[in-house]
Amino acid sequence: MNYKIAVLAGDGIGPEVMDEAIKVLKTLESKSDISFSFEEGLVGGSAWQVTKSHLPKETIKICENSQAILFGSVGGPIEEADHPKWSGCEINSILALRKHFNFFINIRPLKLFKSLNDHCILKESLIRKGFDILCLRELSEGIYFGKKETKEIDGQRVAFDQMFYTEGTIEKIAHRAFEIARTRKKKVTSVDKANVLECGKLWREVVTRVSKEYPECTLEHLLVDNASMQLILRPSEFDVLLCPNMFGDILSDEVSVFTGSLGMLASASINKEGFGLYEPPGGSAYDLAGLNVANPIGQILSAALMLKISFGLDKEHDRIVNAVEEVLSIQYRTGDIYTSTSSCKEVSTEEMGDAICKLLK
Ligand code: NAD
């Protein structure tokens, strides 16, 4: 079976970490009967350099003709933010892609690899059992997409951001959460603010109704303020974390910090037809670009996530995750997860990619 992938490496460390993810996919290809065809597209500042557009039409076409998008990162150095090459780069490229393909769910696995326990900022007693949380964030509604207005009332400016949620949207993401949960630890924690917000009441009501169709799963409701505390106090008790847009934005970043490094993370954005874009949630990290020191694991895990979600290749996903687990257990470390006090071996971006390929069973 052949799978067609649009590869948009982008800027900064994007191309370096993308090379390693492609290397891993090609190694997997050589060790199985699956094949991939990769078509590269320009995006971000590197696209602007050639076409004066951050998202050329040609790139959109490549994405439309593929079964999934593997995305690196876009954006320039902060001090050059006003240069036309970088100005509006993220909005014009990644946000435009999200809009074009109507991505409505963001999925972020938040797993603490056992060998990285000493990089977790939480106390040892809180992470003894580890954690493996899958955060599902609704992406298309909520306060970010409601009507916005700033107007003068009684001599001072008042700002309004309307929050809205549609029953059908909640229903769709809730089904997705339970479908995923039943392949994992069968637990969904739904986050809302049902005590004060109408959106929260509807969210809770719809999620509860959908849960009845999945009797093998348990459902827990948490108010968002309590959820932010419980994630710190008992991270190992969470499985699928189902969040409206803004709460997911905040909570997924909170838990990201516990995993050790931004360079370890993967994410997926999915539309209602199941088409997805896979990317590490970090940026183009210009402090590391060109030095062969960035951590490629987030990009490699994003490729693994693509195999699982877009192509249904669960075993191949697990093979990559196991190889990552193993490379960490033999103490291979890029700079962001290196500790000089332990028996760590500091490796380059390329060496990390090579080691993961070697360990791929
Ligand atoms: P950043 O995520 O690029 O970097 C933040 C910190 O995390 C830096 O210290 C960086 O070295 C580290 N880091 C990130 N990825 C890493 C990796 N793979 N390995 C090791 N360390 C890693 O955030 P920033 O510096 O605020 O932004 C840089 C540029 O990226 C900006 O132009 C910003 O707009 C853009 N950005 C793009 C995306 C995206 O493409 N989706 C997301 C966030 C930021």
JSON list of C-alpha atoms in Angstrom, two decimals, residues 45-267:
[
{"chain": "A", "resi": 45, "resn": "GLY", "atom": "CA", "xyz": [9.65, 32.49, 4.97]},
{"chain": "A", "resi": 46, "resn": "SER", "atom": "CA", "xyz": [11.40, 30.02, 2.72]},
{"chain": "A", "resi": 47, "resn": "ALA", "atom": "CA", "xyz": [8.38, 30.11, 0.38]},
{"chain": "A", "resi": 48, "resn": "TRP", "atom": "CA", "xyz": [8.25, 33.91, 0.52]},
{"chain": "A", "resi": 49, "resn": "GLN", "atom": "CA", "xyz": [11.93, 34.06, -0.51]},
{"chain": "A", "resi": 50, "resn": "VAL", "atom": "CA", "xyz": [11.06, 32.34, -3.79]},
{"chain": "A", "resi": 51, "resn": "THR", "atom": "CA", "xyz": [7.43, 33.27, -4.49]},
{"chain": "A", "resi": 52, "resn": "LYS", "atom": "CA", "xyz": [6.68, 36.33, -2.28]},
{"chain": "A", "resi": 53, "resn": "SER", "atom": "CA", "xyz": [3.91, 34.27, -0.68]},
{"chain": "A", "resi": 54, "resn": "HIS", "atom": "CA", "xyz": [4.01, 32.39, 2.63]},
{"chain": "A", "resi": 55, "resn": "LEU", "atom": "CA", "xyz": [1.68, 29.74, 1.25]},
{"chain": "A", "resi": 56, "resn": "PRO", "atom": "CA", "xyz": [1.98, 29.44, -2.55]},
{"chain": "A", "resi": 57, "resn": "LYS", "atom": "CA", "xyz": [-0.96, 27.98, -4.49]},
{"chain": "A", "resi": 58, "resn": "GLU", "atom": "CA", "xyz": [1.32, 25.17, -5.64]},
{"chain": "A", "resi": 59, "resn": "THR", "atom": "CA", "xyz": [1.81, 24.12, -1.99]},
{"chain": "A", "resi": 60, "resn": "ILE", "atom": "CA", "xyz": [-1.95, 24.05, -1.36]},
{"chain": "A", "resi": 61, "resn": "LYS", "atom": "CA", "xyz": [-2.33, 21.87, -4.46]},
{"chain": "A", "resi": 62, "resn": "ILE", "atom": "CA", "xyz": [0.33, 19.46, -3.20]},
{"chain": "A", "resi": 63, "resn": "CYS", "atom": "CA", "xyz": [-1.54, 19.21, 0.13]},
{"chain": "A", "resi": 64, "resn": "GLU", "atom": "CA", "xyz": [-4.89, 18.69, -1.59]},
{"chain": "A", "resi": 65, "resn": "ASN", "atom": "CA", "xyz": [-3.40, 15.87, -3.65]},
{"chain": "A", "resi": 66, "resn": "SER", "atom": "CA", "xyz": [-1.94, 14.10, -0.60]},
{"chain": "A", "resi": 67, "resn": "GLN", "atom": "CA", "xyz": [-3.41, 11.88, 2.09]},
{"chain": "A", "resi": 68, "resn": "ALA", "atom": "CA", "xyz": [-1.76, 13.81, 4.94]},
{"chain": "A", "resi": 69, "resn": "ILE", "atom": "CA", "xyz": [0.47, 16.82, 5.56]},
{"chain": "A", "resi": 70, "resn": "LEU", "atom": "CA", "xyz": [3.70, 16.54, 7.52]},
{"chain": "A", "resi": 71, "resn": "PHE", "atom": "CA", "xyz": [4.57, 20.05, 8.65]},
{"chain": "A", "resi": 72, "resn": "GLY", "atom": "CA", "xyz": [7.82, 21.38, 10.19]},
{"chain": "A", "resi": 73, "resn": "SER", "atom": "CA", "xyz": [7.69, 24.93, 11.51]},
{"chain": "A", "resi": 74, "resn": "VAL", "atom": "CA", "xyz": [7.46, 28.45, 10.15]},
{"chain": "A", "resi": 75, "resn": "GLY", "atom": "CA", "xyz": [8.51, 31.89, 11.25]},
{"chain": "A", "resi": 76, "resn": "GLY", "atom": "CA", "xyz": [11.70, 33.89, 11.54]},
{"chain": "A", "resi": 77, "resn": "PRO", "atom": "CA", "xyz": [13.96, 35.24, 14.24]},
{"chain": "A", "resi": 78, "resn": "ILE", "atom": "CA", "xyz": [11.99, 37.46, 16.66]},
{"chain": "A", "resi": 79, "resn": "GLU", "atom": "CA", "xyz": [14.28, 40.46, 15.96]},
{"chain": "A", "resi": 80, "resn": "GLU", "atom": "CA", "xyz": [13.39, 40.30, 12.24]},
{"chain": "A", "resi": 81, "resn": "ALA", "atom": "CA", "xyz": [9.63, 40.04, 12.83]},
{"chain": "A", "resi": 82, "resn": "ASP", "atom": "CA", "xyz": [8.86, 43.23, 10.85]},
{"chain": "A", "resi": 83, "resn": "HIS", "atom": "CA", "xyz": [10.70, 42.15, 7.71]},
{"chain": "A", "resi": 84, "resn": "PRO", "atom": "CA", "xyz": [8.17, 41.31, 4.92]},
{"chain": "A", "resi": 85, "resn": "LYS", "atom": "CA", "xyz": [9.72, 37.84, 4.70]},
{"chain": "A", "resi": 86, "resn": "TRP", "atom": "CA", "xyz": [8.47, 37.13, 8.22]},
{"chain": "A", "resi": 87, "resn": "SER", "atom": "CA", "xyz": [5.66, 39.60, 8.83]},
{"chain": "A", "resi": 88, "resn": "GLY", "atom": "CA", "xyz": [2.37, 37.65, 9.05]},
{"chain": "A", "resi": 89, "resn": "CYS", "atom": "CA", "xyz": [4.24, 34.44, 8.22]},
{"chain": "A", "resi": 90, "resn": "GLU", "atom": "CA", "xyz": [2.41, 32.15, 10.69]},
{"chain": "A", "resi": 91, "resn": "ILE", "atom": "CA", "xyz": [-1.02, 33.65, 10.00]},
{"chain": "A", "resi": 92, "resn": "ASN", "atom": "CA", "xyz": [-0.52, 33.42, 6.23]},
{"chain": "A", "resi": 93, "resn": "SER", "atom": "CA", "xyz": [0.76, 29.85, 6.28]},
{"chain": "A", "resi": 94, "resn": "ILE", "atom": "CA", "xyz": [-0.15, 27.56, 9.16]},
{"chain": "A", "resi": 95, "resn": "LEU", "atom": "CA", "xyz": [-3.34, 29.39, 10.17]},
{"chain": "A", "resi": 96, "resn": "ALA", "atom": "CA", "xyz": [-4.34, 29.67, 6.50]},
{"chain": "A", "resi": 97, "resn": "LEU", "atom": "CA", "xyz": [-3.84, 25.92, 6.07]},
{"chain": "A", "resi": 98, "resn": "ARG", "atom": "CA", "xyz": [-5.96, 25.24, 9.17]},
{"chain": "A", "resi": 99, "resn": "LYS", "atom": "CA", "xyz": [-8.71, 27.40, 7.68]},
{"chain": "A", "resi": 100, "resn": "HIS", "atom": "CA", "xyz": [-8.40, 25.99, 4.17]},
{"chain": "A", "resi": 101, "resn": "PHE", "atom": "CA", "xyz": [-8.77, 22.40, 5.36]},
{"chain": "A", "resi": 102, "resn": "ASN", "atom": "CA", "xyz": [-11.29, 23.21, 8.16]},
{"chain": "A", "resi": 103, "resn": "PHE", "atom": "CA", "xyz": [-9.26, 21.48, 10.84]},
{"chain": "A", "resi": 104, "resn": "PHE", "atom": "CA", "xyz": [-11.51, 21.27, 13.88]},
{"chain": "A", "resi": 105, "resn": "ILE", "atom": "CA", "xyz": [-9.65, 19.03, 16.31]},
{"chain": "A", "resi": 106, "resn": "ASN", "atom": "CA", "xyz": [-6.12, 19.36, 17.59]},
{"chain": "A", "resi": 107, "resn": "ILE", "atom": "CA", "xyz": [-4.68, 16.21, 19.11]},
{"chain": "A", "resi": 108, "resn": "ARG", "atom": "CA", "xyz": [-1.62, 16.41, 21.31]},
{"chain": "A", "resi": 109, "resn": "PRO", "atom": "CA", "xyz": [-0.13, 13.30, 22.96]},
{"chain": "A", "resi": 110, "resn": "LEU", "atom": "CA", "xyz": [1.45, 14.35, 26.25]},
{"chain": "A", "resi": 111, "resn": "LYS", "atom": "CA", "xyz": [3.53, 11.44, 27.43]},
{"chain": "A", "resi": 112, "resn": "LEU", "atom": "CA", "xyz": [6.36, 11.39, 29.90]},
{"chain": "A", "resi": 113, "resn": "PHE", "atom": "CA", "xyz": [8.98, 8.93, 28.68]},
{"chain": "A", "resi": 114, "resn": "LYS", "atom": "CA", "xyz": [10.26, 7.09, 31.76]},
{"chain": "A", "resi": 115, "resn": "SER", "atom": "CA", "xyz": [13.91, 7.90, 30.98]},
{"chain": "A", "resi": 116, "resn": "LEU", "atom": "CA", "xyz": [13.07, 11.60, 31.07]},
{"chain": "A", "resi": 117, "resn": "ASN", "atom": "CA", "xyz": [11.59, 11.60, 34.59]},
{"chain": "A", "resi": 118, "resn": "ASP", "atom": "CA", "xyz": [14.45, 13.77, 35.80]},
{"chain": "A", "resi": 119, "resn": "HIS", "atom": "CA", "xyz": [13.51, 16.43, 33.19]},
{"chain": "A", "resi": 120, "resn": "CYS", "atom": "CA", "xyz": [9.97, 16.68, 34.50]},
{"chain": "A", "resi": 121, "resn": "ILE", "atom": "CA", "xyz": [9.41, 19.70, 36.72]},
{"chain": "A", "resi": 122, "resn": "LEU", "atom": "CA", "xyz": [6.88, 17.83, 38.89]},
{"chain": "A", "resi": 123, "resn": "LYS", "atom": "CA", "xyz": [7.91, 16.14, 42.16]},
{"chain": "A", "resi": 124, "resn": "GLU", "atom": "CA", "xyz": [9.00, 12.50, 41.83]},
{"chain": "A", "resi": 125, "resn": "SER", "atom": "CA", "xyz": [6.06, 11.39, 44.00]},
{"chain": "A", "resi": 126, "resn": "LEU", "atom": "CA", "xyz": [3.59, 12.87, 41.48]},
{"chain": "A", "resi": 127, "resn": "ILE", "atom": "CA", "xyz": [5.09, 11.21, 38.41]},
{"chain": "A", "resi": 128, "resn": "ARG", "atom": "CA", "xyz": [6.08, 7.83, 39.85]},
{"chain": "A", "resi": 129, "resn": "LYS", "atom": "CA", "xyz": [3.47, 6.12, 37.68]},
{"chain": "A", "resi": 130, "resn": "GLY", "atom": "CA", "xyz": [4.32, 8.29, 34.66]},
{"chain": "A", "resi": 131, "resn": "PHE", "atom": "CA", "xyz": [1.60, 9.83, 32.53]},
{"chain": "A", "resi": 132, "resn": "ASP", "atom": "CA", "xyz": [0.25, 9.40, 29.03]},
{"chain": "A", "resi": 133, "resn": "ILE", "atom": "CA", "xyz": [-2.44, 11.97, 28.28]},
{"chain": "A", "resi": 134, "resn": "LEU", "atom": "CA", "xyz": [-4.05, 12.57, 24.90]},
{"chain": "A", "resi": 135, "resn": "CYS", "atom": "CA", "xyz": [-5.34, 16.11, 24.76]},
{"chain": "A", "resi": 136, "resn": "LEU", "atom": "CA", "xyz": [-8.16, 16.74, 22.27]},
{"chain": "A", "resi": 137, "resn": "ARG", "atom": "CA", "xyz": [-8.79, 20.44, 21.69]},
{"chain": "A", "resi": 138, "resn": "GLU", "atom": "CA", "xyz": [-11.74, 21.72, 19.67]},
{"chain": "A", "resi": 139, "resn": "LEU", "atom": "CA", "xyz": [-10.34, 24.14, 17.07]},
{"chain": "A", "resi": 140, "resn": "SER", "atom": "CA", "xyz": [-13.16, 25.71, 15.11]},
{"chain": "A", "resi": 141, "resn": "GLU", "atom": "CA", "xyz": [-15.52, 27.38, 17.63]},
{"chain": "A", "resi": 142, "resn": "GLY", "atom": "CA", "xyz": [-15.39, 28.85, 21.13]},
{"chain": "A", "resi": 143, "resn": "ILE", "atom": "CA", "xyz": [-14.30, 32.32, 22.16]},
{"chain": "A", "resi": 144, "resn": "TYR", "atom": "CA", "xyz": [-11.56, 32.63, 19.51]},
{"chain": "A", "resi": 145, "resn": "PHE", "atom": "CA", "xyz": [-14.10, 32.48, 16.67]},
{"chain": "A", "resi": 146, "resn": "GLY", "atom": "CA", "xyz": [-17.03, 34.42, 18.13]},
{"chain": "A", "resi": 147, "resn": "LYS", "atom": "CA", "xyz": [-17.98, 38.01, 17.29]},
{"chain": "A", "resi": 148, "resn": "LYS", "atom": "CA", "xyz": [-15.40, 40.52, 18.55]},
{"chain": "A", "resi": 149, "resn": "GLU", "atom": "CA", "xyz": [-15.94, 44.16, 19.28]},
{"chain": "A", "resi": 150, "resn": "THR", "atom": "CA", "xyz": [-14.45, 47.06, 21.24]},
{"chain": "A", "resi": 151, "resn": "LYS", "atom": "CA", "xyz": [-16.78, 50.01, 21.74]},
{"chain": "A", "resi": 152, "resn": "GLU", "atom": "CA", "xyz": [-17.07, 53.02, 23.95]},
{"chain": "A", "resi": 153, "resn": "ILE", "atom": "CA", "xyz": [-19.61, 52.81, 26.74]},
{"chain": "A", "resi": 154, "resn": "ASP", "atom": "CA", "xyz": [-19.97, 55.63, 29.29]},
{"chain": "A", "resi": 155, "resn": "GLY", "atom": "CA", "xyz": [-16.69, 57.23, 28.25]},
{"chain": "A", "resi": 156, "resn": "GLN", "atom": "CA", "xyz": [-14.48, 54.14, 28.36]},
{"chain": "A", "resi": 157, "resn": "ARG", "atom": "CA", "xyz": [-13.65, 51.37, 25.91]},
{"chain": "A", "resi": 158, "resn": "VAL", "atom": "CA", "xyz": [-15.22, 47.99, 26.56]},
{"chain": "A", "resi": 159, "resn": "ALA", "atom": "CA", "xyz": [-14.04, 44.87, 24.72]},
{"chain": "A", "resi": 160, "resn": "PHE", "atom": "CA", "xyz": [-16.31, 41.92, 23.90]},
{"chain": "A", "resi": 161, "resn": "ASP", "atom": "CA", "xyz": [-15.44, 38.41, 22.72]},
{"chain": "A", "resi": 162, "resn": "GLN", "atom": "CA", "xyz": [-18.43, 36.21, 22.14]},
{"chain": "A", "resi": 163, "resn": "MET", "atom": "CA", "xyz": [-18.11, 32.52, 22.98]},
{"chain": "A", "resi": 164, "resn": "PHE", "atom": "CA", "xyz": [-20.27, 30.05, 21.06]},
{"chain": "A", "resi": 165, "resn": "TYR", "atom": "CA", "xyz": [-20.57, 26.29, 20.67]},
{"chain": "A", "resi": 166, "resn": "THR", "atom": "CA", "xyz": [-22.73, 24.30, 18.27]},
{"chain": "A", "resi": 167, "resn": "GLU", "atom": "CA", "xyz": [-24.25, 21.05, 19.48]},
{"chain": "A", "resi": 168, "resn": "GLY", "atom": "CA", "xyz": [-23.08, 19.17, 16.36]},
{"chain": "A", "resi": 169, "resn": "THR", "atom": "CA", "xyz": [-19.48, 20.29, 16.82]},
{"chain": "A", "resi": 170, "resn": "ILE", "atom": "CA", "xyz": [-19.42, 19.13, 20.45]},
{"chain": "A", "resi": 171, "resn": "GLU", "atom": "CA", "xyz": [-21.04, 15.86, 19.44]},
{"chain": "A", "resi": 172, "resn": "LYS", "atom": "CA", "xyz": [-18.40, 15.19, 16.74]},
{"chain": "A", "resi": 173, "resn": "ILE", "atom": "CA", "xyz": [-15.39, 15.83, 18.97]},
{"chain": "A", "resi": 174, "resn": "ALA", "atom": "CA", "xyz": [-16.99, 13.89, 21.84]},
{"chain": "A", "resi": 175, "resn": "HIS", "atom": "CA", "xyz": [-17.45, 10.85, 19.58]},
{"chain": "A", "resi": 176, "resn": "ARG", "atom": "CA", "xyz": [-13.83, 11.16, 18.50]},
{"chain": "A", "resi": 177, "resn": "ALA", "atom": "CA", "xyz": [-12.71, 11.33, 22.16]},
{"chain": "A", "resi": 178, "resn": "PHE", "atom": "CA", "xyz": [-14.60, 8.15, 23.12]},
{"chain": "A", "resi": 179, "resn": "GLU", "atom": "CA", "xyz": [-13.50, 6.31, 19.96]},
{"chain": "A", "resi": 180, "resn": "ILE", "atom": "CA", "xyz": [-9.88, 7.06, 20.87]},
{"chain": "A", "resi": 181, "resn": "ALA", "atom": "CA", "xyz": [-10.41, 6.33, 24.57]},
{"chain": "A", "resi": 182, "resn": "ARG", "atom": "CA", "xyz": [-11.69, 2.84, 23.87]},
{"chain": "A", "resi": 183, "resn": "THR", "atom": "CA", "xyz": [-8.36, 2.02, 22.20]},
{"chain": "A", "resi": 184, "resn": "ARG", "atom": "CA", "xyz": [-6.51, 3.32, 25.29]},
{"chain": "A", "resi": 185, "resn": "LYS", "atom": "CA", "xyz": [-7.35, 3.31, 29.01]},
{"chain": "A", "resi": 186, "resn": "LYS", "atom": "CA", "xyz": [-11.06, 3.90, 28.33]},
{"chain": "A", "resi": 187, "resn": "LYS", "atom": "CA", "xyz": [-11.37, 7.13, 30.25]},
{"chain": "A", "resi": 188, "resn": "VAL", "atom": "CA", "xyz": [-12.45, 10.57, 29.04]},
{"chain": "A", "resi": 189, "resn": "THR", "atom": "CA", "xyz": [-12.05, 13.67, 31.18]},
{"chain": "A", "resi": 190, "resn": "SER", "atom": "CA", "xyz": [-14.17, 16.47, 29.77]},
{"chain": "A", "resi": 191, "resn": "VAL", "atom": "CA", "xyz": [-13.27, 20.02, 30.73]},
{"chain": "A", "resi": 192, "resn": "ASP", "atom": "CA", "xyz": [-15.75, 22.88, 30.85]},
{"chain": "A", "resi": 193, "resn": "LYS", "atom": "CA", "xyz": [-17.00, 25.78, 32.96]},
{"chain": "A", "resi": 194, "resn": "ALA", "atom": "CA", "xyz": [-20.55, 24.51, 33.29]},
{"chain": "A", "resi": 195, "resn": "ASN", "atom": "CA", "xyz": [-21.09, 26.33, 36.57]},
{"chain": "A", "resi": 196, "resn": "VAL", "atom": "CA", "xyz": [-21.05, 29.78, 34.90]},
{"chain": "A", "resi": 197, "resn": "LEU", "atom": "CA", "xyz": [-21.04, 29.50, 31.09]},
{"chain": "A", "resi": 198, "resn": "GLU", "atom": "CA", "xyz": [-23.93, 28.54, 28.79]},
{"chain": "A", "resi": 199, "resn": "CYS", "atom": "CA", "xyz": [-21.36, 27.01, 26.43]},
{"chain": "A", "resi": 200, "resn": "GLY", "atom": "CA", "xyz": [-20.11, 24.93, 29.36]},
{"chain": "A", "resi": 201, "resn": "LYS", "atom": "CA", "xyz": [-23.61, 23.67, 30.17]},
{"chain": "A", "resi": 202, "resn": "LEU", "atom": "CA", "xyz": [-24.23, 22.62, 26.56]},
{"chain": "A", "resi": 203, "resn": "TRP", "atom": "CA", "xyz": [-20.75, 21.06, 26.32]},
{"chain": "A", "resi": 204, "resn": "ARG", "atom": "CA", "xyz": [-21.36, 18.96, 29.46]},
{"chain": "A", "resi": 205, "resn": "GLU", "atom": "CA", "xyz": [-24.87, 17.93, 28.39]},
{"chain": "A", "resi": 206, "resn": "VAL", "atom": "CA", "xyz": [-23.79, 16.81, 24.90]},
{"chain": "A", "resi": 207, "resn": "VAL", "atom": "CA", "xyz": [-20.64, 15.01, 26.10]},
{"chain": "A", "resi": 208, "resn": "THR", "atom": "CA", "xyz": [-22.71, 13.16, 28.72]},
{"chain": "A", "resi": 209, "resn": "ARG", "atom": "CA", "xyz": [-25.27, 12.15, 26.08]},
{"chain": "A", "resi": 210, "resn": "VAL", "atom": "CA", "xyz": [-22.57, 10.89, 23.69]},
{"chain": "A", "resi": 211, "resn": "SER", "atom": "CA", "xyz": [-20.88, 8.95, 26.52]},
{"chain": "A", "resi": 212, "resn": "LYS", "atom": "CA", "xyz": [-23.96, 6.68, 26.77]},
{"chain": "A", "resi": 213, "resn": "GLU", "atom": "CA", "xyz": [-22.97, 5.18, 23.42]},
{"chain": "A", "resi": 214, "resn": "TYR", "atom": "CA", "xyz": [-19.64, 4.08, 24.87]},
{"chain": "A", "resi": 215, "resn": "PRO", "atom": "CA", "xyz": [-20.55, 2.13, 28.02]},
{"chain": "A", "resi": 216, "resn": "GLU", "atom": "CA", "xyz": [-17.07, 0.57, 28.18]},
{"chain": "A", "resi": 217, "resn": "CYS", "atom": "CA", "xyz": [-15.57, 4.05, 28.82]},
{"chain": "A", "resi": 218, "resn": "THR", "atom": "CA", "xyz": [-15.79, 6.15, 31.96]},
{"chain": "A", "resi": 219, "resn": "LEU", "atom": "CA", "xyz": [-16.48, 9.85, 31.81]},
{"chain": "A", "resi": 220, "resn": "GLU", "atom": "CA", "xyz": [-15.25, 12.41, 34.30]},
{"chain": "A", "resi": 221, "resn": "HIS", "atom": "CA", "xyz": [-16.27, 16.08, 34.15]},
{"chain": "A", "resi": 222, "resn": "LEU", "atom": "CA", "xyz": [-13.93, 18.72, 35.54]},
{"chain": "A", "resi": 223, "resn": "LEU", "atom": "CA", "xyz": [-14.36, 22.46, 35.72]},
{"chain": "A", "resi": 224, "resn": "VAL", "atom": "CA", "xyz": [-11.39, 24.05, 33.98]},
{"chain": "A", "resi": 225, "resn": "ASP", "atom": "CA", "xyz": [-9.96, 25.66, 37.12]},
{"chain": "A", "resi": 226, "resn": "ASN", "atom": "CA", "xyz": [-10.01, 22.32, 38.92]},
{"chain": "A", "resi": 227, "resn": "ALA", "atom": "CA", "xyz": [-8.64, 20.53, 35.81]},
{"chain": "A", "resi": 228, "resn": "SER", "atom": "CA", "xyz": [-5.58, 22.79, 35.79]},
{"chain": "A", "resi": 229, "resn": "MET", "atom": "CA", "xyz": [-4.86, 21.72, 39.40]},
{"chain": "A", "resi": 230, "resn": "GLN", "atom": "CA", "xyz": [-5.68, 18.03, 39.00]},
{"chain": "A", "resi": 231, "resn": "LEU", "atom": "CA", "xyz": [-3.35, 17.72, 35.99]},
{"chain": "A", "resi": 232, "resn": "ILE", "atom": "CA", "xyz": [-0.51, 18.75, 38.27]},
{"chain": "A", "resi": 233, "resn": "LEU", "atom": "CA", "xyz": [-1.62, 16.72, 41.29]},
{"chain": "A", "resi": 234, "resn": "ARG", "atom": "CA", "xyz": [-2.53, 13.42, 39.58]},
{"chain": "A", "resi": 235, "resn": "PRO", "atom": "CA", "xyz": [-1.29, 13.43, 35.96]},
{"chain": "A", "resi": 236, "resn": "SER", "atom": "CA", "xyz": [-1.13, 9.62, 35.79]},
{"chain": "A", "resi": 237, "resn": "GLU", "atom": "CA", "xyz": [-4.91, 9.34, 36.31]},
{"chain": "A", "resi": 238, "resn": "PHE", "atom": "CA", "xyz": [-5.75, 11.10, 33.03]},
{"chain": "A", "resi": 239, "resn": "ASP", "atom": "CA", "xyz": [-6.23, 9.34, 29.70]},
{"chain": "A", "resi": 240, "resn": "VAL", "atom": "CA", "xyz": [-8.14, 11.37, 27.06]},
{"chain": "A", "resi": 241, "resn": "LEU", "atom": "CA", "xyz": [-8.55, 15.04, 27.96]},
{"chain": "A", "resi": 242, "resn": "LEU", "atom": "CA", "xyz": [-11.43, 16.57, 25.99]},
{"chain": "A", "resi": 243, "resn": "CYS", "atom": "CA", "xyz": [-11.38, 20.36, 25.88]},
{"chain": "A", "resi": 244, "resn": "PRO", "atom": "CA", "xyz": [-13.16, 23.28, 24.26]},
{"chain": "A", "resi": 245, "resn": "ASN", "atom": "CA", "xyz": [-10.85, 25.53, 22.23]},
{"chain": "A", "resi": 246, "resn": "MET", "atom": "CA", "xyz": [-9.48, 28.02, 24.77]},
{"chain": "A", "resi": 247, "resn": "PHE", "atom": "CA", "xyz": [-9.25, 25.57, 27.68]},
{"chain": "A", "resi": 248, "resn": "GLY", "atom": "CA", "xyz": [-7.41, 23.09, 25.44]},
{"chain": "A", "resi": 249, "resn": "ASP", "atom": "CA", "xyz": [-5.01, 25.81, 24.31]},
{"chain": "A", "resi": 250, "resn": "ILE", "atom": "CA", "xyz": [-4.07, 26.58, 27.91]},
{"chain": "A", "resi": 251, "resn": "LEU", "atom": "CA", "xyz": [-4.12, 23.08, 29.46]},
{"chain": "A", "resi": 252, "resn": "SER", "atom": "CA", "xyz": [-2.17, 21.41, 26.63]},
{"chain": "A", "resi": 253, "resn": "ASP", "atom": "CA", "xyz": [0.63, 23.94, 27.14]},
{"chain": "A", "resi": 254, "resn": "GLU", "atom": "CA", "xyz": [0.52, 23.39, 30.91]},
{"chain": "A", "resi": 255, "resn": "VAL", "atom": "CA", "xyz": [1.03, 19.63, 30.53]},
{"chain": "A", "resi": 256, "resn": "SER", "atom": "CA", "xyz": [3.60, 20.09, 27.71]},
{"chain": "A", "resi": 257, "resn": "VAL", "atom": "CA", "xyz": [5.95, 21.57, 30.28]},
{"chain": "A", "resi": 258, "resn": "PHE", "atom": "CA", "xyz": [5.85, 18.33, 32.30]},
{"chain": "A", "resi": 259, "resn": "THR", "atom": "CA", "xyz": [7.12, 16.24, 29.37]},
{"chain": "A", "resi": 260, "resn": "GLY", "atom": "CA", "xyz": [10.66, 17.60, 29.51]},
{"chain": "A", "resi": 261, "resn": "SER", "atom": "CA", "xyz": [11.08, 19.61, 26.30]},
{"chain": "A", "resi": 262, "resn": "LEU", "atom": "CA", "xyz": [9.11, 21.28, 23.54]},
{"chain": "A", "resi": 263, "resn": "GLY", "atom": "CA", "xyz": [11.31, 19.29, 21.15]},
{"chain": "A", "resi": 264, "resn": "MET", "atom": "CA", "xyz": [9.70, 16.03, 22.32]},
{"chain": "A", "resi": 265, "resn": "LEU", "atom": "CA", "xyz": [6.13, 16.89, 21.36]},
{"chain": "A", "resi": 266, "resn": "ALA", "atom": "CA", "xyz": [3.92, 15.93, 18.44]},
{"chain": "A", "resi": 267, "resn": "SER", "atom": "CA", "xyz": [0.51, 17.20, 17.40]}
]
